[in-house]
């Protein structure tokens, strides 16, 4: 979550809880499977699926959706 604070579009009050839980889930995956590639792949797959959805639908993902990091325009 701390890395996302460097993003100038970061809205702490709206996004911090989601980023906290996303970080918790990714940390759990790392500790459970003792492998960094699973949480890294999960994060990558989430970002790619959001990008594909946005490209196909023309809609932006809301900031409050789980794992989202984009600003609604």
mmCIF file of C-alpha atoms in Angstrom:
data_model
loop_
_atom_site.group_PDB
_atom_site.id
_atom_site.type_symbol
_atom_site.label_atom_id
_atom_site.label_comp_id
_atom_site.label_asym_id
_atom_site.label_seq_id
_atom_site.Cartn_x
_atom_site.Cartn_y
_atom_site.Cartn_z
ATOM 1 C CA UNK A 1 0.000 0.000 0.000
ATOM 2 C CA UNK A 2 2.869 2.363 0.766
ATOM 3 C CA UNK A 3 4.111 2.237 -2.844
ATOM 4 C CA UNK A 4 0.725 3.537 -4.016
ATOM 5 C CA UNK A 5 1.132 6.657 -1.873
ATOM 6 C CA UNK A 6 3.600 7.980 -4.468
ATOM 7 C CA UNK A 7 0.795 8.101 -7.045
ATOM 8 C CA UNK A 8 -0.436 11.743 -7.272
ATOM 9 C CA UNK A 9 -3.992 10.501 -8.013
ATOM 10 C CA UNK A 10 -4.090 8.396 -4.838
ATOM 11 C CA UNK A 11 -7.091 9.235 -2.639
ATOM 12 C CA UNK A 12 -6.068 7.896 0.765
ATOM 13 C CA UNK A 13 -9.501 7.898 2.380
ATOM 14 C CA UNK A 14 -11.165 6.003 -0.482
ATOM 15 C CA UNK A 15 -8.403 3.628 -1.551
ATOM 16 C CA UNK A 16 -6.417 2.798 1.583
ATOM 17 C CA UNK A 17 -8.843 0.169 2.938
ATOM 18 C CA UNK A 18 -8.914 -1.702 -0.385
ATOM 19 C CA UNK A 19 -5.152 -1.544 -0.764
ATOM 20 C CA UNK A 20 -4.731 -2.756 2.809
ATOM 21 C CA UNK A 21 -6.903 -5.835 2.159
ATOM 22 C CA UNK A 22 -5.232 -6.441 -1.206
ATOM 23 C CA UNK A 23 -1.849 -6.298 0.517
ATOM 24 C CA UNK A 24 -3.110 -8.658 3.197
ATOM 25 C CA UNK A 25 -4.283 -11.163 0.560
ATOM 26 C CA UNK A 26 -1.051 -10.924 -1.430
ATOM 27 C CA UNK A 27 0.992 -11.317 1.766
ATOM 28 C CA UNK A 28 -1.083 -14.332 2.761
ATOM 29 C CA UNK A 29 -0.468 -15.944 -0.648
ATOM 30 C CA UNK A 30 3.261 -15.346 -0.273
ATOM 31 C CA UNK A 31 3.427 -16.770 3.240
ATOM 32 C CA UNK A 32 1.152 -19.722 2.459
ATOM 33 C CA UNK A 33 3.022 -20.859 -0.654
ATOM 34 C CA UNK A 34 6.470 -19.430 0.187
ATOM 35 C CA UNK A 35 6.769 -18.097 -3.343
ATOM 36 C CA UNK A 36 6.737 -14.480 -4.570
ATOM 37 C CA UNK A 37 5.565 -15.448 -8.067
ATOM 38 C CA UNK A 38 1.993 -16.324 -7.057
ATOM 39 C CA UNK A 39 1.132 -12.924 -5.502
ATOM 40 C CA UNK A 40 3.060 -11.163 -8.258
ATOM 41 C CA UNK A 41 1.121 -13.074 -10.900
ATOM 42 C CA UNK A 42 -2.161 -12.430 -9.083
ATOM 43 C CA UNK A 43 -1.477 -8.682 -9.024
ATOM 44 C CA UNK A 44 -0.414 -8.710 -12.682
ATOM 45 C CA UNK A 45 -3.485 -10.717 -13.740
ATOM 46 C CA UNK A 46 -5.744 -8.310 -11.852
ATOM 47 C CA UNK A 47 -4.209 -5.275 -13.557
ATOM 48 C CA UNK A 48 -4.373 -6.895 -17.000
ATOM 49 C CA UNK A 49 -7.992 -7.979 -16.520
ATOM 50 C CA UNK A 50 -8.926 -4.419 -15.479
ATOM 51 C CA UNK A 51 -7.158 -3.023 -18.555
ATOM 52 C CA UNK A 52 -8.857 -5.517 -20.883
ATOM 53 C CA UNK A 53 -12.258 -4.765 -19.349
ATOM 54 C CA UNK A 54 -11.696 -1.033 -19.775
ATOM 55 C CA UNK A 55 -10.598 -1.473 -23.403
ATOM 56 C CA UNK A 56 -13.526 -3.705 -24.343
ATOM 57 C CA UNK A 57 -16.252 -1.836 -22.478
ATOM 58 C CA UNK A 58 -14.998 1.732 -22.688
ATOM 59 C CA UNK A 59 -15.754 2.083 -18.964
ATOM 60 C CA UNK A 60 -13.268 2.952 -16.261
ATOM 61 C CA UNK A 61 -12.978 0.754 -13.184
ATOM 62 C CA UNK A 62 -14.151 2.567 -10.049
ATOM 63 C CA UNK A 63 -11.507 3.522 -7.478
ATOM 64 C CA UNK A 64 -13.362 1.643 -4.765
ATOM 65 C CA UNK A 65 -13.281 -1.697 -6.559
ATOM 66 C CA UNK A 66 -10.992 -4.265 -4.990
ATOM 67 C CA UNK A 67 -7.380 -4.033 -6.250
ATOM 68 C CA UNK A 68 -8.162 -1.060 -8.472
ATOM 69 C CA UNK A 69 -5.720 1.803 -8.696
ATOM 70 C CA UNK A 70 -7.162 3.975 -11.457
ATOM 71 C CA UNK A 71 -8.943 7.292 -11.174
ATOM 72 C CA UNK A 72 -12.487 7.516 -12.544
ATOM 73 C CA UNK A 73 -12.701 10.135 -15.277
#
